[in-house]
Amino acid sequence: MPPLECVPNVSEGRRPEVVERLVAALSGHPGAALLDASRDPDHNRSVFTLAGDAAGLEAALLALYRVALAEIDLGRHQGVHPRVGAVDVVPFVPLGDTPMAAATAAARSLGARVAAELDLPVFLYEEAAGAPHRRRLPDLRRGGPAGLAARVAASPADWRPDFGPPRLHPTAGATIVGARGFLIAANALLDTPDLAAAQAIARAVRTSSGGLPAVRALGLLLPSRGLAQVSMNLVDHRTTSPATAFEAVRREAARHGARVAERELIGLVPEAALAGEGEEAELLRRTWGGRTLEARLRAAETT
């Protein structure tokens, strides 16, 4: 098991040629293996999964930043997913027996280099955060780039970046780098374009509204499909499993006269998160079984 996983999220999902250049930037670095890449045109976002050692991951990520800054202009960016940067968020995740301190150190090292070499403001979050009010990703993203820029200008003592200039980059915004446990990004596509229904379902299942523990959720409309979506982040699958989350979404959707048409995984999922009994657990094992972190690591070892 490599010591670290890293899951950079980049604000580009509509131009396949740019995504290909991002993939190329992440590839071929000793000590870092690219395990997965996915893009979504409605979210206008690409998510990459890497695993390796801190030095290898840092080299790959710096190459990614350079391509992203050359290709992405947030002033022209449109998409349904919240974001504050071209390279929006870069979490490090400890694997196996690796301590969280190693992921935090990797985040701080990358943040310092990105700021120094690319003149980009860097905010640290989760386990790497320097202050409690900057720990949660939604708090950093609140209001998008304009909201973050306003907080930096109005309250520099509380909102100055951890590394880099005290202002957002004119085209790349800011970047958020951190260390956290394993997070599962999963979307429930509904068979309706009813955005209000998707938003109500998201409120019913997310922790902040009194729903399931360790669940973040948003209701979104996907213009290219003409359907609504419940987009979820499961921040602790041992507390709320994907099967439990989808079962809750299914029940709430039925209350609104809708059903779950598709269960989408963004990135990879640990094998342990697919354990359990019931129809939802069995369905996810059938559809996501080849998308586990362990399976991709085994495949990478043979190539």
mmCIF file of C-alpha atoms in Angstrom:
data_model
loop_
_atom_site.group_PDB
_atom_site.id
_atom_site.type_symbol
_atom_site.label_atom_id
_atom_site.label_comp_id
_atom_site.label_asym_id
_atom_site.label_seq_id
_atom_site.Cartn_x
_atom_site.Cartn_y
_atom_site.Cartn_z
ATOM 1 C CA MET A 1 0.000 0.000 0.000
ATOM 2 C CA PRO A 2 1.455 3.398 -0.979
ATOM 3 C CA PRO A 3 1.673 5.887 1.873
ATOM 4 C CA LEU A 4 -0.669 8.510 0.405
ATOM 5 C CA GLU A 5 -3.587 9.040 -1.920
ATOM 6 C CA CYS A 6 -4.247 12.429 -3.511
ATOM 7 C CA VAL A 7 -7.460 13.509 -5.283
ATOM 8 C CA PRO A 8 -7.000 16.837 -7.105
ATOM 9 C CA ASN A 9 -10.197 18.464 -8.397
ATOM 10 C CA VAL A 10 -9.733 20.758 -11.391
ATOM 11 C CA SER A 11 -12.294 23.217 -12.749
ATOM 12 C CA GLU A 12 -12.376 21.847 -16.297
ATOM 13 C CA GLY A 13 -14.663 19.129 -17.614
ATOM 14 C CA ARG A 14 -15.861 20.338 -21.005
ATOM 15 C CA ARG A 15 -12.735 20.467 -23.168
ATOM 16 C CA PRO A 16 -11.435 16.919 -23.633
ATOM 17 C CA GLU A 17 -8.188 18.148 -25.155
ATOM 18 C CA VAL A 18 -7.418 20.160 -22.009
ATOM 19 C CA VAL A 19 -8.297 17.212 -19.769
ATOM 20 C CA GLU A 20 -5.924 15.084 -21.824
ATOM 21 C CA ARG A 21 -3.134 17.585 -21.164
ATOM 22 C CA LEU A 22 -3.953 17.501 -17.448
ATOM 23 C CA VAL A 23 -3.760 13.696 -17.499
ATOM 24 C CA ALA A 24 -0.431 13.868 -19.310
ATOM 25 C CA ALA A 25 0.893 16.295 -16.702
ATOM 26 C CA LEU A 26 0.058 13.844 -13.919
ATOM 27 C CA SER A 27 1.524 10.821 -15.686
ATOM 28 C CA GLY A 28 5.016 9.383 -15.737
ATOM 29 C CA HIS A 29 6.311 10.666 -12.412
ATOM 30 C CA PRO A 30 8.375 8.207 -10.334
ATOM 31 C CA GLY A 31 6.697 7.574 -7.009
ATOM 32 C CA ALA A 32 3.209 8.576 -8.181
ATOM 33 C CA ALA A 33 0.640 6.446 -10.014
ATOM 34 C CA LEU A 34 -2.455 7.899 -11.703
ATOM 35 C CA LEU A 35 -5.261 5.482 -10.809
ATOM 36 C CA ASP A 36 -8.369 7.208 -12.131
ATOM 37 C CA ALA A 37 -9.580 10.238 -14.071
ATOM 38 C CA SER A 38 -13.134 11.400 -14.572
ATOM 39 C CA ARG A 39 -14.704 14.533 -16.012
ATOM 40 C CA ASP A 40 -18.213 15.965 -16.016
ATOM 41 C CA PRO A 41 -19.355 18.702 -18.416
ATOM 42 C CA ASP A 42 -22.251 19.947 -16.252
ATOM 43 C CA HIS A 43 -20.097 20.233 -13.149
ATOM 44 C CA ASN A 44 -17.318 21.420 -15.518
ATOM 45 C CA ARG A 45 -14.885 19.566 -13.329
ATOM 46 C CA SER A 46 -12.343 16.755 -13.523
ATOM 47 C CA VAL A 47 -11.323 14.584 -10.603
ATOM 48 C CA PHE A 48 -8.072 12.608 -10.601
ATOM 49 C CA THR A 49 -6.936 9.934 -8.161
ATOM 50 C CA LEU A 50 -3.233 9.329 -7.530
ATOM 51 C CA ALA A 51 -1.320 7.235 -5.036
ATOM 52 C CA GLY A 52 2.329 7.256 -4.105
ATOM 53 C CA ASP A 53 4.914 8.889 -1.888
ATOM 54 C CA ALA A 54 4.978 12.554 -0.948
ATOM 55 C CA ALA A 55 7.820 13.523 -3.288
ATOM 56 C CA GLY A 56 6.350 11.767 -6.315
ATOM 57 C CA LEU A 57 2.904 13.212 -5.724
ATOM 58 C CA GLU A 58 4.291 16.715 -5.272
ATOM 59 C CA ALA A 59 6.139 16.548 -8.598
ATOM 60 C CA ALA A 60 3.012 15.333 -10.403
ATOM 61 C CA LEU A 61 0.800 17.955 -8.796
ATOM 62 C CA LEU A 62 3.123 20.838 -9.603
ATOM 63 C CA ALA A 63 2.999 19.742 -13.247
ATOM 64 C CA LEU A 64 -0.805 19.680 -13.022
ATOM 65 C CA TYR A 65 -0.919 23.206 -11.592
ATOM 66 C CA ARG A 66 1.245 24.556 -14.397
ATOM 67 C CA VAL A 67 -1.031 23.148 -17.100
ATOM 68 C CA ALA A 68 -4.207 24.222 -15.294
ATOM 69 C CA LEU A 69 -2.992 27.797 -14.835
ATOM 70 C CA ALA A 70 -2.107 27.988 -18.522
ATOM 71 C CA GLU A 71 -5.448 26.576 -19.706
ATOM 72 C CA ILE A 72 -8.194 27.678 -17.300
ATOM 73 C CA ASP A 73 -9.683 31.132 -16.792
ATOM 74 C CA LEU A 74 -12.213 31.204 -13.942
ATOM 75 C CA GLY A 75 -13.632 34.430 -15.354
ATOM 76 C CA ARG A 76 -15.026 32.377 -18.224
ATOM 77 C CA HIS A 77 -15.777 29.240 -16.247
ATOM 78 C CA GLN A 78 -19.361 28.045 -15.904
ATOM 79 C CA GLY A 79 -20.494 24.922 -14.086
ATOM 80 C CA VAL A 80 -22.909 23.753 -11.406
ATOM 81 C CA HIS A 81 -20.212 22.663 -8.952
ATOM 82 C CA PRO A 82 -18.976 25.139 -6.292
ATOM 83 C CA ARG A 83 -15.341 26.207 -6.785
ATOM 84 C CA VAL A 84 -12.826 28.929 -5.956
ATOM 85 C CA GLY A 85 -9.887 27.895 -8.118
ATOM 86 C CA ALA A 86 -8.670 26.446 -11.398
ATOM 87 C CA VAL A 87 -7.075 23.709 -9.303
ATOM 88 C CA ASP A 88 -9.863 23.923 -6.786
ATOM 89 C CA VAL A 89 -9.025 21.443 -4.045
ATOM 90 C CA VAL A 90 -6.143 19.017 -3.487
ATOM 91 C CA PRO A 91 -6.647 16.649 -0.529
ATOM 92 C CA PHE A 92 -3.996 14.204 0.681
ATOM 93 C CA VAL A 93 -5.311 11.014 2.282
ATOM 94 C CA PRO A 94 -3.166 8.634 4.380
ATOM 95 C CA LEU A 95 -3.343 5.001 3.268
ATOM 96 C CA GLY A 96 -2.660 1.848 5.251
ATOM 97 C CA ASP A 97 -0.660 2.580 8.384
ATOM 98 C CA THR A 98 0.424 6.049 7.237
ATOM 99 C CA PRO A 99 -0.287 8.633 9.965
ATOM 100 C CA MET A 100 -2.388 11.696 9.235
ATOM 101 C CA ALA A 101 0.683 13.785 10.096
ATOM 102 C CA ALA A 102 2.322 12.574 6.868
ATOM 103 C CA ALA A 103 -0.630 13.780 4.804
ATOM 104 C CA THR A 104 -0.588 17.124 6.610
ATOM 105 C CA ALA A 105 3.135 17.525 5.946
ATOM 106 C CA ALA A 106 2.608 16.725 2.254
ATOM 107 C CA ALA A 107 -0.163 19.322 2.033
ATOM 108 C CA ARG A 108 1.963 22.022 3.632
ATOM 109 C CA SER A 109 4.964 21.216 1.443
ATOM 110 C CA LEU A 110 2.897 21.371 -1.740
ATOM 111 C CA GLY A 111 1.171 24.568 -0.630
ATOM 112 C CA ALA A 112 4.458 26.323 0.022
ATOM 113 C CA ARG A 113 5.852 25.366 -3.393
ATOM 114 C CA VAL A 114 2.678 26.287 -5.307
ATOM 115 C CA ALA A 115 2.696 29.722 -3.685
ATOM 116 C CA ALA A 116 6.402 30.304 -4.218
ATOM 117 C CA GLU A 117 6.647 29.027 -7.782
ATOM 118 C CA LEU A 118 3.247 30.005 -9.212
ATOM 119 C CA ASP A 119 2.264 33.090 -7.165
ATOM 120 C CA LEU A 120 -1.022 31.433 -6.220
ATOM 121 C CA PRO A 121 -2.805 31.918 -2.870
ATOM 122 C CA VAL A 122 -3.088 28.644 -0.958
ATOM 123 C CA PHE A 123 -5.594 27.892 1.793
ATOM 124 C CA LEU A 124 -5.108 24.832 3.987
ATOM 125 C CA TYR A 125 -8.137 22.851 5.161
ATOM 126 C CA GLU A 126 -9.305 19.903 7.260
ATOM 127 C CA GLU A 127 -6.395 18.355 9.239
ATOM 128 C CA ALA A 128 -3.903 20.816 7.732
ATOM 129 C CA ALA A 129 -5.978 23.912 8.574
ATOM 130 C CA GLY A 130 -4.377 26.659 10.610
ATOM 131 C CA ALA A 131 -7.620 27.818 12.251
ATOM 132 C CA PRO A 132 -10.964 26.181 13.079
ATOM 133 C CA HIS A 133 -13.023 28.593 10.955
ATOM 134 C CA ARG A 134 -11.002 27.587 7.866
ATOM 135 C CA ARG A 135 -11.196 23.840 8.440
ATOM 136 C CA ARG A 136 -14.355 23.006 6.448
ATOM 137 C CA LEU A 137 -14.232 23.070 2.656
ATOM 138 C CA PRO A 138 -17.755 24.553 2.287
ATOM 139 C CA ASP A 139 -16.726 27.507 4.469
ATOM 140 C CA LEU A 140 -13.747 28.253 2.233
ATOM 141 C CA ARG A 141 -15.849 27.937 -0.927
ATOM 142 C CA ARG A 142 -18.775 30.009 0.368
ATOM 143 C CA GLY A 143 -19.635 32.693 -2.173
ATOM 144 C CA GLY A 144 -17.215 31.337 -4.774
ATOM 145 C CA PRO A 145 -14.094 33.275 -5.802
ATOM 146 C CA ALA A 146 -15.787 36.641 -5.199
ATOM 147 C CA GLY A 147 -16.881 35.641 -1.708
ATOM 148 C CA LEU A 148 -13.439 34.391 -0.759
ATOM 149 C CA ALA A 149 -11.756 37.488 -2.202
ATOM 150 C CA ALA A 150 -14.114 39.699 -0.204
ATOM 151 C CA ARG A 151 -13.304 37.878 3.041
ATOM 152 C CA VAL A 152 -9.561 38.174 2.400
ATOM 153 C CA ALA A 153 -9.897 41.924 1.754
ATOM 154 C CA ALA A 154 -12.267 42.636 4.639
ATOM 155 C CA SER A 155 -10.616 40.524 7.330
ATOM 156 C CA PRO A 156 -6.986 39.742 6.463
ATOM 157 C CA ALA A 157 -6.189 38.610 10.006
ATOM 158 C CA ASP A 158 -8.762 35.817 9.698
ATOM 159 C CA TRP A 159 -8.606 35.087 5.973
ATOM 160 C CA ARG A 160 -5.098 35.760 4.686
ATOM 161 C CA PRO A 161 -3.941 32.714 2.681
ATOM 162 C CA ASP A 162 -1.678 30.257 4.474
ATOM 163 C CA PHE A 163 0.824 30.626 1.633
ATOM 164 C CA GLY A 164 1.127 33.076 -1.229
ATOM 165 C CA PRO A 165 -0.171 36.575 -1.970
ATOM 166 C CA PRO A 166 -3.098 38.118 -0.036
ATOM 167 C CA ARG A 167 -5.239 38.253 -3.168
ATOM 168 C CA LEU A 168 -6.778 35.853 -5.620
ATOM 169 C CA HIS A 169 -5.037 35.080 -8.905
ATOM 170 C CA PRO A 170 -6.717 36.983 -11.785
ATOM 171 C CA THR A 171 -7.517 33.826 -13.785
ATOM 172 C CA ALA A 172 -6.832 30.882 -11.442
ATOM 173 C CA GLY A 173 -8.457 32.157 -8.234
ATOM 174 C CA ALA A 174 -7.144 30.314 -5.189
ATOM 175 C CA THR A 175 -6.328 26.723 -4.376
ATOM 176 C CA ILE A 176 -7.328 24.723 -1.301
ATOM 177 C CA VAL A 177 -4.887 22.042 -0.138
ATOM 178 C CA GLY A 178 -5.369 19.773 2.823
ATOM 179 C CA ALA A 179 -5.290 16.415 4.554
ATOM 180 C CA ARG A 180 -8.324 14.321 5.411
ATOM 181 C CA GLY A 181 -9.682 10.815 5.681
ATOM 182 C CA PHE A 182 -11.194 8.931 2.771
ATOM 183 C CA LEU A 183 -14.142 10.731 1.164
ATOM 184 C CA ILE A 184 -16.559 9.142 -1.292
ATOM 185 C CA ALA A 185 -18.053 11.428 -3.933
ATOM 186 C CA ALA A 186 -21.315 9.959 -5.215
ATOM 187 C CA ASN A 187 -24.176 11.359 -7.262
ATOM 188 C CA ALA A 188 -27.776 10.201 -7.504
ATOM 189 C CA LEU A 189 -29.246 11.124 -10.892
ATOM 190 C CA LEU A 190 -33.015 11.527 -10.650
ATOM 191 C CA ASP A 191 -35.513 10.767 -13.406
ATOM 192 C CA THR A 192 -36.900 14.306 -13.201
ATOM 193 C CA PRO A 193 -35.729 17.836 -14.045
ATOM 194 C CA ASP A 194 -37.306 19.064 -10.798
ATOM 195 C CA LEU A 195 -34.505 21.049 -9.135
ATOM 196 C CA ALA A 196 -36.671 21.864 -6.122
ATOM 197 C CA ALA A 197 -37.178 18.145 -5.500
ATOM 198 C CA ALA A 198 -33.419 17.478 -5.714
ATOM 199 C CA GLN A 199 -32.729 20.319 -3.284
ATOM 200 C CA ALA A 200 -35.355 19.018 -0.852
ATOM 201 C CA ILE A 201 -33.873 15.513 -1.029
ATOM 202 C CA ALA A 202 -30.398 16.911 -0.393
ATOM 203 C CA ARG A 203 -31.664 18.807 2.649
ATOM 204 C CA ALA A 204 -33.290 15.659 3.992
ATOM 205 C CA VAL A 205 -30.148 13.521 3.785
ATOM 206 C CA ARG A 206 -27.301 15.889 4.674
ATOM 207 C CA THR A 207 -25.915 16.264 8.171
ATOM 208 C CA SER A 208 -26.222 20.043 8.377
ATOM 209 C CA SER A 209 -30.000 19.845 7.912
ATOM 210 C CA GLY A 210 -30.507 17.060 10.431
ATOM 211 C CA GLY A 211 -30.148 14.146 8.044
ATOM 212 C CA LEU A 212 -27.590 11.364 7.958
ATOM 213 C CA PRO A 213 -24.291 11.775 9.832
ATOM 214 C CA ALA A 214 -21.130 12.436 7.815
ATOM 215 C CA VAL A 215 -23.040 13.372 4.643
ATOM 216 C CA ARG A 216 -22.834 16.571 2.603
ATOM 217 C CA ALA A 217 -25.343 16.983 -0.219
ATOM 218 C CA LEU A 218 -26.504 19.493 -2.822
ATOM 219 C CA GLY A 219 -29.391 19.448 -5.270
ATOM 220 C CA LEU A 220 -28.280 20.413 -8.770
ATOM 221 C CA LEU A 221 -29.705 20.619 -12.284
ATOM 222 C CA LEU A 222 -27.642 19.087 -15.091
ATOM 223 C CA PRO A 223 -28.381 21.113 -18.249
ATOM 224 C CA SER A 224 -26.846 18.617 -20.688
ATOM 225 C CA ARG A 225 -29.089 15.809 -19.437
ATOM 226 C CA GLY A 226 -32.140 17.851 -18.520
ATOM 227 C CA LEU A 227 -32.308 16.036 -15.181
ATOM 228 C CA ALA A 228 -31.769 16.887 -11.539
ATOM 229 C CA GLN A 229 -29.071 15.354 -9.372
ATOM 230 C CA VAL A 230 -28.353 14.891 -5.686
ATOM 231 C CA SER A 231 -24.591 15.317 -5.359
ATOM 232 C CA MET A 232 -23.157 13.821 -2.164
ATOM 233 C CA ASN A 233 -19.871 13.709 -0.287
ATOM 234 C CA LEU A 234 -19.720 10.855 2.217
ATOM 235 C CA VAL A 235 -16.999 11.971 4.594
ATOM 236 C CA ASP A 236 -16.910 8.774 6.696
ATOM 237 C CA HIS A 237 -18.215 5.591 5.078
ATOM 238 C CA ARG A 238 -17.931 3.762 8.391
ATOM 239 C CA THR A 239 -20.567 6.118 9.801
ATOM 240 C CA THR A 240 -22.816 6.317 6.740
ATOM 241 C CA SER A 241 -22.124 3.849 3.949
ATOM 242 C CA PRO A 242 -22.888 4.548 0.285
ATOM 243 C CA ALA A 243 -25.703 1.980 0.436
ATOM 244 C CA THR A 244 -27.284 3.743 3.410
ATOM 245 C CA ALA A 245 -27.000 7.135 1.706
ATOM 246 C CA PHE A 246 -28.538 5.923 -1.564
ATOM 247 C CA GLU A 247 -31.330 4.142 0.268
ATOM 248 C CA ALA A 248 -32.182 7.418 2.015
ATOM 249 C CA VAL A 249 -32.104 9.300 -1.301
ATOM 250 C CA ARG A 250 -34.329 6.628 -2.875
ATOM 251 C CA ARG A 251 -36.906 6.951 -0.097
ATOM 252 C CA GLU A 252 -36.921 10.747 -0.235
ATOM 253 C CA ALA A 253 -37.138 10.729 -4.040
ATOM 254 C CA ALA A 254 -40.230 8.503 -3.851
ATOM 255 C CA ARG A 255 -41.859 11.086 -1.574
ATOM 256 C CA HIS A 256 -41.415 13.608 -4.405
ATOM 257 C CA GLY A 257 -42.684 11.272 -7.110
ATOM 258 C CA ALA A 258 -39.212 10.568 -8.481
ATOM 259 C CA ARG A 259 -36.764 7.695 -8.556
ATOM 260 C CA VAL A 260 -32.996 7.271 -8.712
ATOM 261 C CA ALA A 261 -32.108 6.547 -12.324
ATOM 262 C CA GLU A 262 -28.334 6.282 -11.900
ATOM 263 C CA ARG A 263 -25.810 5.958 -9.074
ATOM 264 C CA GLU A 264 -22.566 7.646 -10.089
ATOM 265 C CA LEU A 265 -19.199 7.307 -8.374
ATOM 266 C CA ILE A 266 -16.624 10.071 -8.813
ATOM 267 C CA GLY A 267 -13.120 8.739 -8.273
ATOM 268 C CA LEU A 268 -12.611 5.525 -6.341
ATOM 269 C CA VAL A 269 -14.131 3.806 -3.326
ATOM 270 C CA PRO A 270 -12.488 1.584 -0.675
ATOM 271 C CA GLU A 271 -13.558 -2.043 -0.798
ATOM 272 C CA ALA A 272 -14.771 -1.880 2.804
ATOM 273 C CA ALA A 273 -17.330 0.779 1.859
ATOM 274 C CA LEU A 274 -19.140 -1.714 -0.380
ATOM 275 C CA ALA A 275 -19.719 -4.277 2.349
ATOM 276 C CA GLY A 276 -23.136 -4.855 3.860
ATOM 277 C CA GLU A 277 -26.470 -6.453 3.150
ATOM 278 C CA GLY A 278 -29.481 -5.312 1.207
ATOM 279 C CA GLU A 279 -30.499 -4.353 -2.305
ATOM 280 C CA GLU A 280 -28.544 -1.093 -2.437
ATOM 281 C CA ALA A 281 -25.317 -2.679 -1.181
ATOM 282 C CA GLU A 282 -25.583 -5.482 -3.739
ATOM 283 C CA LEU A 283 -26.331 -3.026 -6.551
ATOM 284 C CA LEU A 284 -23.316 -0.888 -5.685
ATOM 285 C CA ARG A 285 -21.023 -3.932 -5.542
ATOM 286 C CA ARG A 286 -22.151 -4.907 -9.034
ATOM 287 C CA THR A 287 -21.760 -1.434 -10.520
ATOM 288 C CA TRP A 288 -18.771 -0.101 -8.562
ATOM 289 C CA GLY A 289 -16.789 -3.296 -7.910
ATOM 290 C CA GLY A 290 -14.147 -2.425 -10.492
ATOM 291 C CA ARG A 291 -13.764 1.111 -9.142
ATOM 292 C CA THR A 292 -12.228 0.289 -5.779
ATOM 293 C CA LEU A 293 -8.955 1.803 -4.643
ATOM 294 C CA GLU A 294 -7.535 -1.628 -3.901
ATOM 295 C CA ALA A 295 -8.377 -2.969 -7.384
ATOM 296 C CA ARG A 296 -6.721 -0.003 -9.103
ATOM 297 C CA LEU A 297 -3.638 -0.310 -6.899
ATOM 298 C CA ARG A 298 -3.323 -3.988 -7.787
ATOM 299 C CA ALA A 299 -3.670 -3.127 -11.486
ATOM 300 C CA ALA A 300 -1.017 -0.388 -11.189
ATOM 301 C CA GLU A 301 1.430 -2.830 -9.633
ATOM 302 C CA THR A 302 1.230 -5.077 -12.701
ATOM 303 C CA THR A 303 1.853 -2.328 -15.265
#
